[in-house]
Amino acid sequence: MCRHPTARRCELRALGAILDSLALPELRLILDLGAGQGYLSENLLTSYLAEGGSVCAVDAAEEMLCQIRPCARVRTALCKLDALPLESGSVDLAVSLAVFHHVTNKKQVLREASRVLRPGTPLVIADVADRTSTQAFFDSVVKEHCDTGHDFDFLDPEWIQLLATAAGLRLVS
């Protein structure tokens, strides 16, 4: 992302359209679930956060979190996504961008996100869908050129509905 900072601009625009359509109230605490190097955290900070609010960027990989640019309004948390260090009902919005296919225990992560969200506030998961051309690209080109491999479970509409229901979430897509 440092060498090609605009490489994923389309993703951010599409996610922004989704977030804008939600007519969100003032957001005091936003959770970036699987923050990686923090490029989404920075976007959420500048576009959606109320004055005095903060973004909590969580990731299970220290080597990713240490690349987030220091900012007083972005706090980082090194943890597994199924054990968030946040109080129940404290989060105004949770967003996961291009991470959920990496999650092994998807149901538990959704339950944990549901726990930290205030009642009625959204969890937005933007990721590659199963049986799409993008998923086929990931399974061929990305997998071939990724040092760590890229063999993951992508979500389909039926599976995400089952997971959402099991986690006590209402699915809107």
C-alpha atoms as a printed R data frame, in Angstrom:
    type eleno elety resid chain resno       x       y       z
1   ATOM     1    CA   MET     A     1   0.000   0.000   0.000
2   ATOM     2    CA   CYS     A     2   2.935   2.348   0.586
3   ATOM     3    CA   ARG     A     3   4.176   1.886  -2.990
4   ATOM     4    CA   HIS     A     4   0.677   1.932  -4.532
5   ATOM     5    CA   PRO     A     5  -1.565   3.936  -2.173
6   ATOM     6    CA   THR     A     6  -4.390   4.262  -4.695
7   ATOM     7    CA   ALA     A     7  -4.473   0.566  -5.659
8   ATOM     8    CA   ARG     A     8  -7.618  -0.110  -3.646
9   ATOM     9    CA   ARG     A     9  -9.391   3.225  -4.141
10  ATOM    10    CA   CYS     A    10 -12.380   1.501  -5.818
11  ATOM    11    CA   GLU     A    11 -12.889  -0.622  -2.704
12  ATOM    12    CA   LEU     A    12 -12.959   2.443  -0.478
13  ATOM    13    CA   ARG     A    13 -15.425   4.208  -2.791
14  ATOM    14    CA   ALA     A    14 -17.773   1.211  -2.816
15  ATOM    15    CA   LEU     A    15 -17.535   0.839   0.954
16  ATOM    16    CA   GLY     A    16 -18.107   4.580   1.343
17  ATOM    17    CA   ALA     A    17 -21.311   4.329  -0.703
18  ATOM    18    CA   ILE     A    18 -22.533   1.561   1.603
19  ATOM    19    CA   LEU     A    19 -21.682   3.508   4.746
20  ATOM    20    CA   ASP     A    20 -23.259   6.693   3.352
21  ATOM    21    CA   SER     A    21 -26.476   4.798   2.606
22  ATOM    22    CA   LEU     A    22 -26.766   3.810   6.276
23  ATOM    23    CA   ALA     A    23 -27.318   7.427   7.406
24  ATOM    24    CA   LEU     A    24 -25.136   6.832  10.447
25  ATOM    25    CA   PRO     A    25 -25.420   9.087  13.511
26  ATOM    26    CA   GLU     A    26 -22.320  10.642  15.079
27  ATOM    27    CA   LEU     A    27 -19.806   7.862  15.525
28  ATOM    28    CA   ARG     A    28 -17.698   8.009  18.686
29  ATOM    29    CA   LEU     A    29 -16.027   4.593  18.336
30  ATOM    30    CA   ILE     A    30 -15.475   2.728  15.076
31  ATOM    31    CA   LEU     A    31 -13.980  -0.762  15.030
32  ATOM    32    CA   ASP     A    32 -11.757  -1.670  12.077
33  ATOM    33    CA   LEU     A    33 -11.954  -5.452  12.315
34  ATOM    34    CA   GLY     A    34  -8.806  -6.893  10.745
35  ATOM    35    CA   ALA     A    35  -7.153  -3.509  10.233
36  ATOM    36    CA   GLY     A    36  -3.932  -4.726   8.660
37  ATOM    37    CA   GLN     A    37  -1.749  -1.721   7.855
38  ATOM    38    CA   GLY     A    38  -4.529   0.732   8.692
39  ATOM    39    CA   TYR     A    39  -5.483   2.170   5.320
40  ATOM    40    CA   LEU     A    40  -9.186   1.676   6.109
41  ATOM    41    CA   SER     A    41  -8.732   3.077   9.631
42  ATOM    42    CA   GLU     A    42  -7.390   6.314   8.158
43  ATOM    43    CA   ASN     A    43 -10.352   6.553   5.777
44  ATOM    44    CA   LEU     A    44 -12.877   5.911   8.551
45  ATOM    45    CA   LEU     A    45 -11.153   8.500  10.718
46  ATOM    46    CA   THR     A    46 -11.345  11.269   8.149
47  ATOM    47    CA   SER     A    47 -14.756  10.460   6.686
48  ATOM    48    CA   TYR     A    48 -17.035   9.095   9.422
49  ATOM    49    CA   LEU     A    49 -15.762   9.805  12.902
50  ATOM    50    CA   ALA     A    50 -17.280  12.478  15.134
51  ATOM    51    CA   GLU     A    51 -14.959  15.037  16.679
52  ATOM    52    CA   GLY     A    52 -13.314  13.528  19.730
53  ATOM    53    CA   GLY     A    53 -14.082   9.985  18.595
54  ATOM    54    CA   SER     A    54 -11.615   7.225  17.818
55  ATOM    55    CA   VAL     A    55 -11.024   4.262  15.553
56  ATOM    56    CA   CYS     A    56  -9.938   1.003  17.168
57  ATOM    57    CA   ALA     A    57  -7.789  -0.870  14.647
58  ATOM    58    CA   VAL     A    58  -7.571  -4.537  15.645
59  ATOM    59    CA   ASP     A    59  -5.532  -7.226  13.981
60  ATOM    60    CA   ALA     A    60  -3.948 -10.527  14.997
61  ATOM    61    CA   ALA     A    61  -0.669  -9.745  13.211
62  ATOM    62    CA   GLU     A    62   1.764  -7.431  14.980
63  ATOM    63    CA   GLU     A    63   3.764  -6.929  11.777
64  ATOM    64    CA   MET     A    64   0.672  -5.359  10.205
65  ATOM    65    CA   LEU     A    65  -0.380  -3.136  13.122
66  ATOM    66    CA   CYS     A    66   3.121  -1.721  13.581
67  ATOM    67    CA   GLN     A    67   2.825  -0.201  10.087
68  ATOM    68    CA   ILE     A    68  -0.155   1.992  11.034
69  ATOM    69    CA   ARG     A    69   0.881   5.641  11.093
70  ATOM    70    CA   PRO     A    70   0.737   6.997  14.631
71  ATOM    71    CA   CYS     A    71  -2.376   9.087  15.219
72  ATOM    72    CA   ALA     A    72  -3.964  10.170  18.487
73  ATOM    73    CA   ARG     A    73  -7.433   9.146  17.270
74  ATOM    74    CA   VAL     A    74  -6.462   5.662  16.050
75  ATOM    75    CA   ARG     A    75  -5.692   3.140  18.754
76  ATOM    76    CA   THR     A    76  -4.420  -0.299  17.888
77  ATOM    77    CA   ALA     A    77  -5.131  -3.614  19.561
78  ATOM    78    CA   LEU     A    78  -3.149  -6.766  18.870
79  ATOM    79    CA   CYS     A    79  -5.640  -9.577  19.411
80  ATOM    80    CA   LYS     A    80  -7.561 -12.365  17.787
81  ATOM    81    CA   LEU     A    81 -10.744 -11.142  16.142
82  ATOM    82    CA   ASP     A    82 -12.815 -13.526  18.261
83  ATOM    83    CA   ALA     A    83 -11.584 -11.971  21.552
84  ATOM    84    CA   LEU     A    84 -11.886  -8.194  21.244
85  ATOM    85    CA   PRO     A    85 -10.540  -6.016  24.087
86  ATOM    86    CA   LEU     A    86 -13.594  -3.739  24.038
87  ATOM    87    CA   GLU     A    87 -16.502  -3.274  26.395
88  ATOM    88    CA   SER     A    88 -19.839  -4.800  25.444
89  ATOM    89    CA   GLY     A    89 -22.083  -2.322  23.648
90  ATOM    90    CA   SER     A    90 -19.326   0.273  23.187
91  ATOM    91    CA   VAL     A    91 -18.904   0.356  19.390
92  ATOM    92    CA   ASP     A    92 -20.953   2.584  17.050
93  ATOM    93    CA   LEU     A    93 -19.855   0.893  13.816
94  ATOM    94    CA   ALA     A    94 -17.720  -2.153  12.985
95  ATOM    95    CA   VAL     A    95 -16.225  -2.583   9.535
96  ATOM    96    CA   SER     A    96 -14.310  -5.489   8.038
97  ATOM    97    CA   LEU     A    97 -12.848  -4.908   4.589
98  ATOM    98    CA   ALA     A    98 -11.279  -7.745   2.584
99  ATOM    99    CA   VAL     A    99 -10.477  -9.705   5.745
100 ATOM   100    CA   PHE     A   100 -13.370 -12.021   6.475
101 ATOM   101    CA   HIS     A   101 -12.273 -14.737   4.072
102 ATOM   102    CA   HIS     A   102  -9.115 -15.061   6.231
103 ATOM   103    CA   VAL     A   103 -11.155 -15.705   9.395
104 ATOM   104    CA   THR     A   104 -11.278 -19.362  10.419
105 ATOM   105    CA   ASN     A   105 -13.932 -19.189  13.159
106 ATOM   106    CA   LYS     A   106 -16.365 -16.895  11.373
107 ATOM   107    CA   LYS     A   107 -19.320 -17.571  13.692
108 ATOM   108    CA   GLN     A   108 -17.325 -16.704  16.834
109 ATOM   109    CA   VAL     A   109 -15.957 -13.515  15.248
110 ATOM   110    CA   LEU     A   110 -19.508 -12.456  14.364
111 ATOM   111    CA   ARG     A   111 -20.651 -13.222  17.910
112 ATOM   112    CA   GLU     A   112 -17.808 -11.155  19.323
113 ATOM   113    CA   ALA     A   113 -18.571  -8.263  16.969
114 ATOM   114    CA   SER     A   114 -22.216  -8.476  18.001
115 ATOM   115    CA   ARG     A   115 -21.152  -8.303  21.658
116 ATOM   116    CA   VAL     A   116 -19.164  -5.076  21.284
117 ATOM   117    CA   LEU     A   117 -21.703  -3.296  19.043
118 ATOM   118    CA   ARG     A   118 -24.338  -1.052  20.545
119 ATOM   119    CA   PRO     A   119 -27.812  -2.463  19.930
120 ATOM   120    CA   GLY     A   120 -28.998  -1.620  16.428
121 ATOM   121    CA   THR     A   121 -25.619  -0.479  15.123
122 ATOM   122    CA   PRO     A   122 -24.150  -2.051  12.001
123 ATOM   123    CA   LEU     A   123 -21.357  -4.457  11.283
124 ATOM   124    CA   VAL     A   124 -20.358  -4.025   7.649
125 ATOM   125    CA   ILE     A   125 -18.467  -6.887   6.037
126 ATOM   126    CA   ALA     A   126 -17.132  -6.077   2.586
127 ATOM   127    CA   ASP     A   127 -15.326  -9.038   1.111
128 ATOM   128    CA   VAL     A   128 -15.025 -11.306  -1.879
129 ATOM   129    CA   ALA     A   129 -18.103 -13.450  -2.437
130 ATOM   130    CA   ASP     A   130 -17.888 -17.162  -3.213
131 ATOM   131    CA   ARG     A   131 -18.441 -18.302  -6.806
132 ATOM   132    CA   THR     A   132 -17.627 -14.920  -8.340
133 ATOM   133    CA   SER     A   133 -14.986 -13.887 -10.863
134 ATOM   134    CA   THR     A   134 -13.071 -12.139  -8.088
135 ATOM   135    CA   GLN     A   135 -13.011 -15.344  -6.040
136 ATOM   136    CA   ALA     A   136 -11.761 -17.246  -9.099
137 ATOM   137    CA   PHE     A   137  -8.994 -14.629  -9.483
138 ATOM   138    CA   PHE     A   138  -8.003 -15.056  -5.820
139 ATOM   139    CA   ASP     A   139  -7.978 -18.847  -6.163
140 ATOM   140    CA   SER     A   140  -5.724 -18.757  -9.214
141 ATOM   141    CA   VAL     A   141  -3.607 -15.624  -9.659
142 ATOM   142    CA   VAL     A   142  -3.397 -14.417  -6.037
143 ATOM   143    CA   LYS     A   143  -2.833 -17.915  -4.663
144 ATOM   144    CA   GLU     A   144  -0.006 -18.484  -7.147
145 ATOM   145    CA   HIS     A   145   1.822 -15.280  -6.204
146 ATOM   146    CA   CYS     A   146   1.148 -15.131  -2.458
147 ATOM   147    CA   ASP     A   147   3.981 -16.396  -0.241
148 ATOM   148    CA   THR     A   148   1.592 -17.534   2.475
149 ATOM   149    CA   GLY     A   149  -0.904 -19.155   0.126
150 ATOM   150    CA   HIS     A   150  -4.445 -18.029  -0.319
151 ATOM   151    CA   ASP     A   151  -6.719 -20.992   0.293
152 ATOM   152    CA   PHE     A   152  -9.658 -19.507   2.202
153 ATOM   153    CA   ASP     A   153 -13.398 -19.913   2.645
154 ATOM   154    CA   PHE     A   154 -15.279 -17.175   0.831
155 ATOM   155    CA   LEU     A   155 -18.844 -16.442   1.896
156 ATOM   156    CA   ASP     A   156 -21.955 -17.099  -0.127
157 ATOM   157    CA   PRO     A   157 -25.389 -15.609   0.662
158 ATOM   158    CA   GLU     A   158 -26.722 -18.744   2.358
159 ATOM   159    CA   TRP     A   159 -23.682 -19.169   4.580
160 ATOM   160    CA   ILE     A   160 -23.564 -15.544   5.713
161 ATOM   161    CA   GLN     A   161 -27.274 -15.720   6.570
162 ATOM   162    CA   LEU     A   162 -26.670 -18.810   8.730
163 ATOM   163    CA   LEU     A   163 -23.676 -17.187  10.421
164 ATOM   164    CA   ALA     A   164 -25.513 -13.920  11.060
165 ATOM   165    CA   THR     A   165 -28.478 -15.729  12.569
166 ATOM   166    CA   ALA     A   166 -26.216 -17.859  14.776
167 ATOM   167    CA   ALA     A   167 -24.459 -14.692  16.013
168 ATOM   168    CA   GLY     A   168 -27.734 -12.902  16.752
169 ATOM   169    CA   LEU     A   169 -27.310 -10.416  13.911
170 ATOM   170    CA   ARG     A   170 -29.852  -9.313  11.330
171 ATOM   171    CA   LEU     A   171 -28.480  -9.625   7.795
172 ATOM   172    CA   VAL     A   172 -28.972  -6.759   5.376
173 ATOM   173    CA   SER     A   173 -27.147  -6.946   2.069
